[in-house]
Coordinates of C-alpha atoms in Angstrom, one line a residue:
Chain A
M1 CA -33.7 17.6 16.1
T2 CA -34.5 16.2 13.2
T3 CA -32.1 16.3 9.8
S4 CA -32.7 15.6 6.7
L5 CA -28.8 14.7 5.5
L6 CA -29.4 17.2 2.9
A7 CA -30.7 20.0 4.4
A8 CA -28.9 23.0 5.4
P9 CA -26.5 23.5 8.7
P10 CA -28.5 23.5 12.1
A11 CA -28.2 27.3 13.2
T12 CA -27.4 25.7 16.9
P13 CA -24.3 23.9 17.4
L14 CA -25.4 20.2 18.7
A15 CA -24.9 19.0 22.3
A16 CA -23.5 15.5 21.6
G17 CA -19.7 15.9 22.4
E18 CA -18.7 18.1 18.3
A19 CA -15.1 15.9 18.3
P20 CA -16.1 11.9 18.3
T21 CA -14.1 9.0 20.0
L22 CA -13.8 6.1 20.9
E23 CA -16.5 5.3 22.6
A24 CA -18.5 7.6 20.2
F25 CA -18.4 3.9 17.1
G26 CA -20.6 0.9 17.2
L27 CA -23.9 2.0 18.9
D28 CA -26.1 3.2 15.3
P29 CA -28.3 1.4 14.4
W30 CA -28.6 -1.5 11.5
W31 CA -30.0 0.8 9.0
L32 CA -28.0 3.6 9.6
I33 CA -24.4 2.0 9.1
L34 CA -26.5 0.2 5.8
A35 CA -27.2 3.8 5.1
K36 CA -23.0 5.4 6.0
A37 CA -21.6 2.5 3.8
V38 CA -23.9 2.6 0.6
L39 CA -23.0 6.7 1.2
I40 CA -20.0 6.3 1.1
F41 CA -19.4 3.7 -2.2
V42 CA -22.4 6.7 -4.1
F43 CA -19.6 9.0 -2.8
L44 CA -16.8 7.0 -4.3
M45 CA -18.3 6.5 -7.9
L46 CA -19.2 10.0 -8.2
M47 CA -16.3 11.4 -6.6
V48 CA -14.4 9.0 -9.5
L49 CA -16.9 10.3 -12.1
F50 CA -16.0 13.7 -11.0
E51 CA -13.0 13.3 -10.5
I52 CA -12.5 11.3 -15.0
W53 CA -13.8 14.9 -15.8
F54 CA -12.2 17.3 -13.8
E55 CA -8.3 15.8 -14.6
R56 CA -9.1 16.0 -17.8
R57 CA -10.4 19.7 -17.7
F58 CA -7.9 21.1 -15.9
M59 CA -5.0 19.4 -17.3
A60 CA -6.4 21.0 -20.8
R61 CA -6.9 24.2 -19.4
M62 CA -2.9 23.7 -17.8
Q63 CA -2.0 23.0 -21.5
N64 CA -3.6 25.4 -23.2
R65 CA -6.0 23.0 -24.7
L66 CA -9.9 22.8 -23.7
G67 CA -10.4 18.6 -22.8
P68 CA -13.6 17.7 -23.2
N69 CA -16.5 19.6 -23.9
R70 CA -19.4 18.1 -25.8
V71 CA -21.2 16.0 -23.9
G72 CA -23.4 17.8 -21.3
P73 CA -22.9 21.2 -19.9
L74 CA -18.8 22.1 -20.0
G75 CA -18.1 18.1 -21.0
L76 CA -19.6 17.3 -17.9
L77 CA -21.6 13.9 -18.6
Q78 CA -18.3 13.0 -20.5
P79 CA -17.5 9.9 -18.0
I80 CA -21.1 9.0 -17.7
A81 CA -20.3 8.3 -21.3
D82 CA -16.7 6.5 -20.5
G83 CA -18.7 4.7 -18.4
L84 CA -21.7 3.7 -20.5
K85 CA -18.8 2.7 -23.6
L86 CA -16.7 0.6 -21.8
P87 CA -18.9 -2.0 -20.4
L88 CA -20.1 -2.6 -24.3
K89 CA -17.0 -3.5 -25.5
E90 CA -15.6 -7.1 -26.6
D91 CA -14.8 -8.3 -23.2
L92 CA -11.5 -10.5 -24.6
V93 CA -9.8 -13.7 -22.7
P94 CA -7.1 -14.2 -24.8
R95 CA -5.5 -17.6 -24.8
G96 CA -3.1 -19.1 -22.7
V97 CA -3.8 -17.0 -19.6
D98 CA -4.9 -18.7 -16.0
R99 CA -8.5 -17.5 -16.6
P100 CA -9.4 -17.5 -12.5
V101 CA -6.9 -15.1 -11.8
F102 CA -6.8 -12.8 -14.7
I103 CA -10.4 -12.8 -13.6
L104 CA -10.1 -12.8 -10.3
A105 CA -8.0 -9.8 -10.8
P106 CA -9.4 -6.3 -11.8
A107 CA -12.1 -7.3 -8.1
L108 CA -9.1 -7.8 -6.1
A109 CA -7.9 -4.3 -7.5
T110 CA -10.7 -2.3 -6.7
M111 CA -12.3 -3.9 -3.2
P112 CA -9.3 -3.1 -1.0
A113 CA -9.2 0.5 -2.0
F114 CA -13.4 0.5 -0.8
L115 CA -12.3 -0.8 1.9
A116 CA -10.1 1.8 3.3
F117 CA -12.4 4.4 3.6
A118 CA -14.9 3.1 6.0
I119 CA -12.3 5.1 8.7
I120 CA -12.2 7.7 7.5
P121 CA -14.3 11.1 9.0
F122 CA -16.0 13.4 7.8
G123 CA -17.6 14.7 10.2
P124 CA -18.2 15.5 14.0
T125 CA -21.1 14.4 15.8
V126 CA -24.6 15.1 13.9
S127 CA -28.0 14.3 14.2
V128 CA -29.8 12.4 12.2
F129 CA -33.5 11.7 12.4
G130 CA -32.3 11.5 15.8
H131 CA -29.5 9.9 16.4
Q132 CA -26.2 11.3 17.0
T133 CA -23.9 9.6 15.4
P134 CA -20.4 10.5 14.3
L135 CA -20.0 11.5 10.5
Q136 CA -17.7 8.2 9.9
L137 CA -18.8 4.4 9.0
A138 CA -15.8 2.8 11.4
D139 CA -12.8 3.2 14.2
L140 CA -11.0 1.5 15.1
P141 CA -8.3 1.6 18.1
V142 CA -5.9 0.4 14.8
A143 CA -7.2 2.4 12.1
V144 CA -4.5 3.4 10.0
L145 CA -2.8 -0.1 10.1
F146 CA -6.1 -1.0 8.3
V147 CA -5.4 1.7 5.9
L148 CA -1.6 0.7 5.5
A149 CA -3.4 -3.3 5.7
M150 CA -5.3 -2.4 2.8
S151 CA -4.1 -0.8 0.5
S152 CA -1.2 -2.8 0.6
L153 CA -3.8 -5.6 -0.9
G154 CA -4.5 -3.7 -3.4
V155 CA -1.0 -4.6 -5.1
Y156 CA -1.9 -8.1 -6.0
G157 CA -4.9 -6.9 -7.7
I158 CA -1.8 -5.5 -11.0
V159 CA 1.1 -8.1 -9.4
L160 CA -2.0 -11.2 -10.8
G161 CA -3.5 -8.7 -13.6
G162 CA 0.0 -8.6 -15.3
W163 CA 0.9 -11.9 -14.2
A164 CA -1.8 -13.9 -15.5
S165 CA -2.0 -12.1 -18.5
A166 CA 0.8 -14.6 -19.8
S167 CA 2.4 -10.9 -22.4
P168 CA 5.8 -10.0 -21.0
Y169 CA 4.7 -6.8 -20.6
S170 CA 1.9 -7.1 -18.3
L171 CA 4.6 -9.1 -16.5
L172 CA 6.9 -6.3 -15.8
G173 CA 4.6 -4.4 -14.9
G174 CA 2.9 -6.6 -12.6
L175 CA 6.7 -6.8 -11.2
R176 CA 7.9 -3.3 -11.9
S177 CA 4.0 -2.8 -9.5
S178 CA 5.4 -4.8 -6.5
A179 CA 9.0 -4.3 -6.2
Q180 CA 7.2 -0.4 -6.1
V181 CA 4.7 -0.7 -3.9
I182 CA 6.7 -2.5 -0.8
S183 CA 8.8 0.2 -0.9
Y184 CA 7.1 2.8 -1.1
E185 CA 4.9 1.4 1.7
I186 CA 7.7 0.9 4.3
G187 CA 8.2 4.4 4.2
M188 CA 4.5 5.2 4.2
G189 CA 4.3 3.9 7.3
L190 CA 7.5 5.6 9.0
S191 CA 5.9 9.0 7.6
F192 CA 2.5 8.4 9.8
V193 CA 4.8 7.0 13.4
A194 CA 5.1 10.4 13.7
V195 CA 2.1 11.2 14.1
F196 CA 1.0 8.5 16.1
L197 CA 4.3 9.8 18.6
F198 CA 2.3 13.1 18.6
A199 CA -1.3 12.2 18.5
G200 CA -0.9 8.7 20.6
S201 CA -3.5 7.1 18.6
L202 CA -3.3 5.1 15.9
S203 CA -7.4 6.0 15.5
T204 CA -8.8 8.1 12.9
S205 CA -11.6 10.3 14.8
E206 CA -8.7 11.2 17.8
I207 CA -5.8 11.5 15.1
V208 CA -8.5 14.3 14.4
A209 CA -9.5 15.6 17.3
S210 CA -5.7 16.1 18.3
Q211 CA -4.8 18.4 15.3
E212 CA -7.5 20.8 16.8
R213 CA -4.7 23.6 17.6
I214 CA -2.7 22.9 14.7
W215 CA -2.1 21.1 12.0
Y216 CA 0.9 17.8 11.6
A217 CA 1.2 19.1 8.2
V218 CA 2.5 22.1 9.5
V219 CA 4.6 20.6 12.2
L220 CA 5.6 17.9 10.6
F221 CA 6.1 18.8 7.5
P222 CA 9.2 16.5 6.5
S223 CA 6.7 13.6 7.5
F224 CA 3.8 15.0 5.5
V225 CA 6.3 15.6 2.9
I226 CA 7.4 11.9 3.0
Y227 CA 3.6 11.0 2.8
A228 CA 2.6 13.3 0.0
I229 CA 5.8 11.5 -2.9
T230 CA 4.6 8.0 -1.4
M231 CA 1.1 8.3 -2.3
V232 CA 2.0 9.0 -5.9
G233 CA 4.3 6.3 -5.7
E234 CA 1.2 3.9 -4.0
V235 CA -1.7 4.7 -6.0
N236 CA 0.8 4.3 -9.4
R237 CA 0.4 7.8 -10.7
I238 CA 2.7 10.3 -12.9
P239 CA 5.9 10.2 -12.3
F240 CA 5.9 7.2 -10.6
D241 CA 3.6 5.3 -13.0
L242 CA 6.0 2.6 -14.0
P243 CA 3.7 -0.4 -13.8
E244 CA 1.8 0.8 -17.0
G245 CA 4.2 3.3 -18.3
E246 CA 2.4 2.8 -21.6
G247 CA 6.0 4.7 -23.8
E248 CA 7.7 1.6 -22.9
L249 CA 5.0 -1.5 -21.4
V250 CA 2.3 -0.8 -24.2
G251 CA 0.2 -0.3 -21.2
G252 CA 2.0 -2.4 -18.2
F253 CA -0.5 -4.4 -16.4
H254 CA -3.5 -3.7 -17.9
T255 CA -2.4 -4.3 -21.7
E256 CA -4.4 -7.7 -21.6
Y257 CA -7.4 -6.1 -20.5
S258 CA -10.9 -4.8 -22.3
S259 CA -13.9 -4.3 -21.8
L260 CA -15.8 -3.7 -17.8
K261 CA -12.8 -4.8 -16.0
F262 CA -10.6 -2.6 -17.5
G263 CA -12.6 0.0 -16.4
M264 CA -12.4 -1.7 -13.0
F265 CA -8.6 -1.3 -12.8
M266 CA -9.1 2.2 -13.6
L267 CA -11.9 2.8 -11.7
A268 CA -9.5 0.8 -8.4
E269 CA -6.7 3.4 -9.8
Y270 CA -9.4 6.2 -9.7
V271 CA -10.7 5.3 -6.4
N272 CA -7.0 4.7 -4.9
M273 CA -6.5 8.9 -5.2
T274 CA -9.2 9.1 -3.8
T275 CA -8.7 7.1 -0.2
V276 CA -4.8 8.5 -0.2
S277 CA -6.2 12.1 -0.7
A278 CA -8.4 11.7 2.2
L279 CA -5.8 10.1 4.4
A280 CA -3.9 13.3 3.9
V281 CA -6.0 15.0 4.8
T282 CA -7.3 13.3 7.7
L283 CA -3.7 12.9 9.2
F284 CA -1.9 15.8 8.1
L285 CA -4.4 18.5 7.1
G286 CA -6.3 18.5 10.1
G287 CA -9.4 16.0 8.7
W288 CA -13.0 17.6 8.6
R289 CA -11.5 20.5 10.9
A290 CA -12.1 24.3 9.3
P291 CA -8.9 26.0 7.9
W292 CA -7.9 29.0 10.3
P293 CA -8.6 31.9 9.5
I294 CA -12.8 30.4 9.0
S295 CA -12.4 27.6 12.9
L296 CA -12.0 31.6 14.7
V297 CA -15.8 31.7 13.5
D298 CA -18.1 30.1 16.2
G299 CA -19.6 26.8 14.9
A300 CA -17.4 26.2 12.2
N301 CA -17.1 22.7 13.0
A302 CA -19.8 22.2 14.6
G303 CA -23.1 20.5 12.6
W304 CA -22.2 19.6 9.1
W305 CA -20.3 22.7 8.1
P306 CA -17.5 19.6 8.5
V307 CA -18.0 17.9 5.2
L308 CA -17.5 21.2 3.6
W309 CA -13.8 22.0 4.7
F310 CA -13.6 18.0 4.7
M311 CA -14.8 18.5 0.9
I312 CA -12.6 21.9 0.1
K313 CA -9.4 19.6 1.1
L314 CA -10.1 16.8 -0.7
L315 CA -10.2 18.7 -4.1
L316 CA -7.0 20.5 -3.0
T317 CA -5.3 17.5 -2.3
I318 CA -6.7 15.8 -5.9
S319 CA -5.8 18.7 -8.0
F320 CA -2.2 18.1 -6.9
F321 CA -1.9 14.7 -8.3
I322 CA -3.8 15.7 -11.1
W323 CA -1.6 19.2 -11.2
L324 CA 1.6 16.2 -10.7
R325 CA 0.6 14.4 -14.1
A326 CA 0.9 17.8 -15.6
T327 CA 4.2 18.6 -14.9
L328 CA 6.7 16.2 -14.7
P329 CA 7.5 13.3 -16.5
R330 CA 7.8 10.0 -15.4
V331 CA 10.7 9.0 -13.6
R332 CA 13.8 5.9 -14.3
Y333 CA 13.0 2.9 -12.8
D334 CA 15.8 2.7 -11.3
Q335 CA 15.1 6.1 -10.3
L336 CA 12.4 5.5 -8.7
M337 CA 14.0 3.1 -6.2
K338 CA 17.1 5.0 -4.7
L339 CA 14.8 7.6 -4.6
G340 CA 12.6 5.5 -2.1
W341 CA 15.3 3.4 -0.4
K342 CA 18.5 5.7 -0.1
V343 CA 15.9 8.9 0.6
L344 CA 12.4 8.6 1.5
I345 CA 13.1 5.4 3.9
P346 CA 16.9 6.7 5.8
G347 CA 14.8 10.5 5.7
A348 CA 12.1 9.4 7.7
L349 CA 14.3 6.8 10.7
A350 CA 16.4 10.5 11.0
W351 CA 13.3 12.6 11.3
I352 CA 11.3 9.7 13.7
M353 CA 14.5 9.4 15.0
V354 CA 14.1 13.5 15.5
V355 CA 10.9 13.8 16.7
A356 CA 11.1 10.7 19.5
T357 CA 14.3 12.8 21.0
I358 CA 12.9 16.0 20.7
R359 CA 9.1 14.5 22.4
V360 CA 11.7 12.8 25.2
L361 CA 13.1 16.1 25.9
R362 CA 10.4 18.1 26.0
N363 CA 9.0 16.0 29.0
E364 CA 11.7 15.1 30.6
G365 CA 11.3 19.7 30.8
I366 CA 13.9 20.7 29.1
S367 CA 12.7 23.9 26.3
T368 CA 11.6 22.8 23.2
Q369 CA 14.1 25.9 21.1
Q370 CA 17.2 25.2 22.0
V371 CA 16.6 21.2 21.0
F372 CA 14.9 22.3 17.9
F373 CA 18.2 24.0 17.1
A374 CA 20.7 21.5 18.0
V375 CA 18.4 19.4 16.3
A376 CA 18.4 21.3 12.9
I377 CA 22.2 21.9 12.9
V378 CA 23.2 18.2 12.9
L379 CA 20.5 17.6 10.5
G380 CA 21.9 20.3 8.3
I381 CA 24.9 18.9 8.2
Y382 CA 23.7 15.5 7.6
I383 CA 21.9 16.4 4.4
V384 CA 24.6 18.0 3.1
A385 CA 26.7 16.1 3.6
S386 CA 24.8 13.2 2.1
Y387 CA 23.2 15.0 -1.1
L388 CA 26.9 15.9 -1.9
W389 CA 28.8 12.5 -1.0
D390 CA 25.9 10.9 -2.9
A391 CA 26.4 13.4 -5.7
V392 CA 30.1 12.6 -6.0
R393 CA 30.3 8.7 -5.4
G394 CA 27.1 7.7 -7.9
N395 CA 28.7 10.3 -10.2
R396 CA 31.7 8.2 -10.7
R397 CA 29.8 4.6 -9.8
D398 CA 27.2 5.6 -12.5
A399 CA 30.2 6.2 -15.1
E400 CA 32.0 3.7 -14.0
E401 CA 28.5 1.5 -15.0
Q402 CA 28.3 2.4 -17.7
E403 CA 31.5 1.3 -19.3
A404 CA 31.5 -1.8 -17.8
T405 CA 27.9 -2.3 -19.7
A406 CA 29.3 -0.9 -22.8
A407 CA 32.9 -3.8 -22.3
E408 CA 30.7 -6.3 -22.0
R409 CA 27.6 -5.5 -25.1
A410 CA 30.9 -4.3 -27.5
G411 CA 32.5 -7.3 -25.7
A412 CA 29.8 -10.5 -25.8
G413 CA 26.9 -9.2 -28.8
D414 CA 23.7 -10.9 -27.7
S415 CA 25.2 -10.6 -24.5
T416 CA 22.0 -8.5 -23.0
G417 CA 19.6 -10.7 -24.9
G418 CA 18.9 -12.7 -21.7
D419 CA 21.2 -11.6 -19.3
P420 CA 18.7 -11.6 -16.2
M421 CA 20.4 -8.6 -14.9
A422 CA 20.9 -6.3 -18.2
G423 CA 22.8 -2.7 -17.1
G424 CA 22.9 -3.4 -13.7
Y425 CA 19.4 -4.1 -13.1
P426 CA 16.9 -7.3 -12.8
V427 CA 15.4 -7.5 -15.8
P428 CA 12.7 -11.0 -16.7
P429 CA 14.0 -13.3 -19.5
L430 CA 12.3 -11.4 -22.2
D431 CA 12.4 -15.6 -23.8
A432 CA 10.5 -17.1 -21.1
P433 CA 8.5 -20.3 -23.3
H434 CA 5.1 -19.3 -21.6
Y435 CA 5.6 -15.9 -22.9
H436 CA 4.5 -17.9 -26.7
G437 CA 2.7 -20.6 -25.1
R438 CA 4.8 -23.1 -26.2
N439 CA 5.7 -24.7 -23.2
S440 CA 5.5 -27.7 -23.0
T441 CA 5.1 -28.2 -19.7
S442 CA 2.2 -26.5 -19.6
K443 CA -1.0 -28.1 -19.6
E444 CA -3.4 -25.5 -19.7
V445 CA -1.6 -23.5 -22.6
N446 CA -1.2 -27.1 -25.1
R447 CA -5.0 -27.8 -24.4
A448 CA -6.0 -24.1 -25.7
Chain B
M1 CA -20.9 -24.0 22.1
T2 CA -20.8 -19.9 21.5
P3 CA -20.6 -18.6 18.0
A4 CA -17.8 -17.4 18.3
D5 CA -15.8 -21.2 18.7
V6 CA -17.7 -22.3 15.7
V7 CA -15.7 -19.6 13.6
F8 CA -12.9 -19.9 14.9
L9 CA -13.0 -23.5 14.4
F10 CA -14.1 -23.1 10.6
L11 CA -11.4 -20.5 10.6
G12 CA -9.4 -23.0 11.6
A13 CA -10.4 -25.2 9.0
V14 CA -9.2 -23.2 6.7
T15 CA -6.3 -21.9 8.1
L16 CA -5.2 -25.5 7.2
G17 CA -7.1 -27.1 4.0
S18 CA -5.3 -24.0 3.0
A19 CA -1.7 -25.0 4.2
V20 CA -2.3 -28.2 2.7
L21 CA -3.0 -26.5 -0.7
V22 CA 0.3 -24.9 -1.0
V23 CA 2.1 -28.2 -0.5
T24 CA -0.3 -30.1 -3.2
T25 CA -0.5 -27.8 -6.0
R26 CA 1.3 -28.0 -9.5
Q27 CA 0.7 -24.5 -9.7
L28 CA 4.0 -22.3 -8.4
V29 CA 1.5 -18.8 -8.4
H30 CA -1.0 -20.8 -7.5
A31 CA 1.2 -22.6 -3.9
A32 CA 1.9 -18.4 -3.3
L33 CA -2.2 -17.9 -3.3
W34 CA -3.0 -20.3 -1.2
L35 CA -0.5 -19.0 1.2
V36 CA -2.0 -16.0 1.3
V37 CA -5.6 -17.7 2.1
T38 CA -3.5 -18.9 4.9
F39 CA -3.0 -15.9 6.3
G40 CA -6.2 -13.8 6.0
A41 CA -7.7 -17.2 8.3
L42 CA -4.8 -16.4 10.7
A43 CA -5.7 -12.4 10.4
A44 CA -8.4 -13.4 11.4
S45 CA -7.9 -15.8 14.1
Y46 CA -6.8 -13.2 16.3
L47 CA -9.4 -10.7 15.0
L48 CA -11.5 -12.9 16.4
L49 CA -9.1 -12.9 19.8
T50 CA -9.5 -9.4 20.0
A51 CA -6.2 -9.1 19.3
E52 CA -6.3 -6.0 16.7
F53 CA -2.7 -4.7 16.5
V54 CA -1.9 -7.9 15.5
A55 CA -4.1 -8.9 12.6
W56 CA -3.5 -6.3 10.9
V57 CA 0.4 -6.5 11.5
Q58 CA -0.3 -9.5 10.4
V59 CA -2.1 -8.4 7.3
L60 CA -0.2 -6.0 6.4
I61 CA 3.7 -7.9 6.4
Y62 CA 3.1 -10.9 5.8
V63 CA 0.1 -11.1 2.9
G64 CA 0.7 -7.1 2.5
A65 CA 4.8 -7.9 2.0
V66 CA 5.9 -11.7 1.8
V67 CA 3.9 -13.0 -0.4
V68 CA 4.1 -9.9 -2.6
L69 CA 7.8 -10.5 -2.5
L70 CA 7.9 -14.4 -3.3
L71 CA 5.2 -13.5 -6.3
F72 CA 8.0 -10.8 -7.2
G73 CA 11.0 -13.9 -7.1
I74 CA 8.6 -16.2 -9.0
M75 CA 8.1 -13.5 -11.7
L76 CA 11.9 -12.3 -11.8
T77 CA 12.5 -15.8 -12.8
R78 CA 10.6 -17.8 -14.4
A79 CA 6.4 -17.3 -13.7
P80 CA 5.0 -21.0 -15.7
I81 CA 1.4 -20.6 -16.2
G82 CA 0.1 -23.6 -15.4
R83 CA 1.3 -27.0 -14.2
S84 CA 5.0 -27.3 -13.4
E85 CA 6.7 -30.2 -12.9
G86 CA 9.2 -30.9 -10.6
L87 CA 7.4 -29.4 -7.7
D88 CA 7.8 -33.0 -6.1
S89 CA 10.9 -34.1 -4.5
A90 CA 12.4 -37.5 -3.7
N91 CA 12.0 -36.3 -0.4
R92 CA 7.9 -36.2 0.3
P93 CA 8.1 -39.3 2.9
V94 CA 10.3 -37.5 5.2
A95 CA 8.5 -34.2 4.8
I96 CA 5.1 -36.0 5.8
A97 CA 6.6 -37.2 8.8
V98 CA 9.1 -34.4 9.8
A99 CA 5.5 -32.4 9.6
A100 CA 3.8 -34.9 11.0
A101 CA 6.5 -34.9 14.7
T102 CA 6.5 -30.7 14.1
A103 CA 2.1 -30.8 14.8
A104 CA 2.2 -33.7 17.6
L105 CA 4.7 -31.8 18.8
L106 CA 3.1 -28.6 19.7
V107 CA -0.5 -30.5 19.8
T108 CA 1.4 -32.3 23.2
V109 CA 2.8 -29.1 24.3
V110 CA -0.6 -26.4 24.2
V111 CA -2.6 -29.8 25.5
A112 CA -0.5 -30.1 27.9
G113 CA 0.0 -26.6 28.8
F114 CA -3.4 -25.7 28.5
R115 CA -5.7 -28.6 28.9
E116 CA -9.1 -27.7 29.0
A117 CA -8.5 -23.7 30.2
Y118 CA -10.7 -21.0 29.3
V119 CA -9.5 -18.0 28.7
E120 CA -12.0 -15.1 28.7
L121 CA -11.2 -12.1 26.1
G122 CA -11.6 -9.4 29.4
D123 CA -12.1 -5.9 29.2
P124 CA -10.6 -4.0 27.4
P125 CA -9.4 -6.6 25.5
A126 CA -5.7 -7.8 25.7
G127 CA -4.7 -7.4 22.1
T128 CA -5.4 -3.1 22.4
S129 CA -1.5 -1.9 21.0
G130 CA -1.1 -0.5 24.4
Q131 CA -1.6 -3.6 26.2
M132 CA 1.0 -4.8 23.0
G133 CA 3.6 -2.8 23.2
A134 CA 4.0 -3.0 27.2
S135 CA 4.6 -6.7 27.0
I136 CA 6.5 -7.1 24.5
F137 CA 9.0 -3.2 26.1
R138 CA 8.5 -4.8 29.2
T139 CA 7.8 -8.6 29.9
W140 CA 9.1 -10.0 26.7
V141 CA 12.1 -7.4 26.0
L142 CA 14.9 -8.9 25.6
P143 CA 13.4 -12.2 23.5
F144 CA 12.2 -8.9 21.2
E145 CA 15.7 -7.7 20.9
V146 CA 17.1 -11.6 20.6
L147 CA 14.9 -11.5 17.3
S148 CA 15.8 -8.3 16.1
L149 CA 19.4 -8.8 16.2
L150 CA 18.7 -12.1 14.0
L151 CA 17.1 -10.6 11.6
L152 CA 19.2 -7.7 11.3
A153 CA 22.3 -10.5 10.9
A154 CA 20.4 -12.1 7.9
L155 CA 19.8 -8.9 6.4
I156 CA 23.8 -7.9 6.5
G157 CA 23.6 -12.0 4.9
A158 CA 21.5 -11.4 2.1
I159 CA 23.2 -8.2 1.8
V160 CA 27.4 -9.5 1.3
L161 CA 25.4 -12.3 -0.9
S162 CA 23.8 -10.6 -3.1
R163 CA 27.4 -8.3 -3.8
R164 CA 29.1 -9.7 -6.4
E165 CA 32.3 -6.4 -6.4
I166 CA 32.9 -8.0 -2.8
Q167 CA 35.7 -11.2 -3.6
P168 CA 39.1 -12.6 -2.1
P169 CA 41.5 -10.6 -2.0
G170 CA 43.8 -11.0 -5.3
E171 CA 41.2 -11.4 -7.9
S172 CA 40.5 -8.0 -9.3
S173 CA 36.9 -6.8 -10.7
D174 CA 38.5 -6.1 -14.3
E175 CA 36.5 -9.4 -14.8
R176 CA 33.4 -8.6 -13.8
P177 CA 30.9 -8.8 -16.5
T178 CA 31.4 -12.2 -17.5
E179 CA 31.3 -13.4 -14.2
R180 CA 27.6 -13.1 -14.3
P181 CA 25.0 -16.1 -13.8
T182 CA 23.7 -17.9 -17.0
G183 CA 20.2 -16.6 -16.6
P184 CA 17.4 -18.8 -16.8
G185 CA 15.8 -17.3 -19.8
R186 CA 18.8 -17.8 -22.2
G187 CA 18.3 -20.9 -24.3

């Protein structure tokens, strides 16, 4: 049976195993692997173009505006016009920057975002030119760990871009992003643990296969909530876009970038958004499996149909990102850190303990309902108590801190100027010599 | 020599070379970046030995967190661009001697322990996450727990050191604002 890539779904379900397992990988001929890799690249680029258009139009509708509607039907060609305009602008490299790192940074930000998409399953085993192959480039026994590793590499682009620019705004942006991404990555990793416990595997294809009966977003709802918050923090989108925070940092880490280099940072942001959305779909929303009423139809999970379900879920997740951007203001930096370290991480740890306990007790043969009620009561008491504790104690603390800061300001006049702990939060020195290009110990700056 | 051996030797050379550059480069942030290369090459060596789990954890923890924290620390204080003076210390000969002695010790141990033994990686490979978990939590559970205790102690120590409101009894905390250290950027 020969099916071209764009053909309609075959009328009869394929004979081959519907849900691929790890053994199904590594058997493709070289041209098929190449085609898959190129297709993923093209898919991501098209998604970026679509997302730019979709974001502007969708947000415009939410804000009772029209959005771009001049270039092409419904403004569809606007991203292409933008994409053509950007590289034609002058490529500025400011004086005093660390040139190799300055040029390397945009590429470092973009590459990991693309790589992580290799293990996202688009669909079950299909037939391409007579070959039975899973709709996924690669799978590893530790595939989700690979995604985490890639997303942790992506931060280098931002941190190094911010540092190499030799500008206080960029440096502050890079600094914020390094702390933010590390904090939120811990929460993200912990939110996956419950999924691993249920699926018994770290491979994406097997995690999708194990969601045949019910989505993990339902079973492991707290994990899903934690992931949904951390994924926004991980890709630096509103409300967690402090690294670029244009209200306070001009443009943050990309202040000094222009032309194609700036475009690559934007590309990285949108590809990252697609990647974390696809990961959310794969780990929590059933992957390519049809949603409930449709899944009852015979053949809904076979052939090429699952690509459609995957795309619908992916677009809904991306809409969630845009919805957030249109709705929420940017959080303050200390609020961001508080949320990450005091709410998300302890919450995720407690939830993992609960999940592990339930699994063990079920293995011992104790009824799930009893366990569930006991756990729910304990957890409810804990959450209410901790919230009250934090509300009472936190307010008193804040008031004390503010008094102390006010007293200090009144007493010492200019003391906040170079104070590394101004207001109780770490702030880099605002007059470090290299900002002004007069670092006497720096040869490169002197030469310039 | 199989192709895998050649790649392994190459990765070893990259690791060693970038490690030397970490301590010899005159640019502070570049030293951190060479450290990334070192850790990356090490992770690639693990991959070559079919230890997938260890390899990606190495990337996740060392490349993705430890060096990023290092960079965070550098940027929080000075973040100099270009060459910095004062990266050398007078202890250089002693440091070289200690490094050479450590290397000699490790090489001797490995050579004495394995000689020309050639480990077949086997099928299924010994580095899968299941096998790793079984060996850590069955065979090596005691060293693992001791290590985790050590890390916990270090963690608590760091928190205690960084908290300024914990003071010896008798001193009031009202003086806190005046006790703030002078920032490196002041002056």
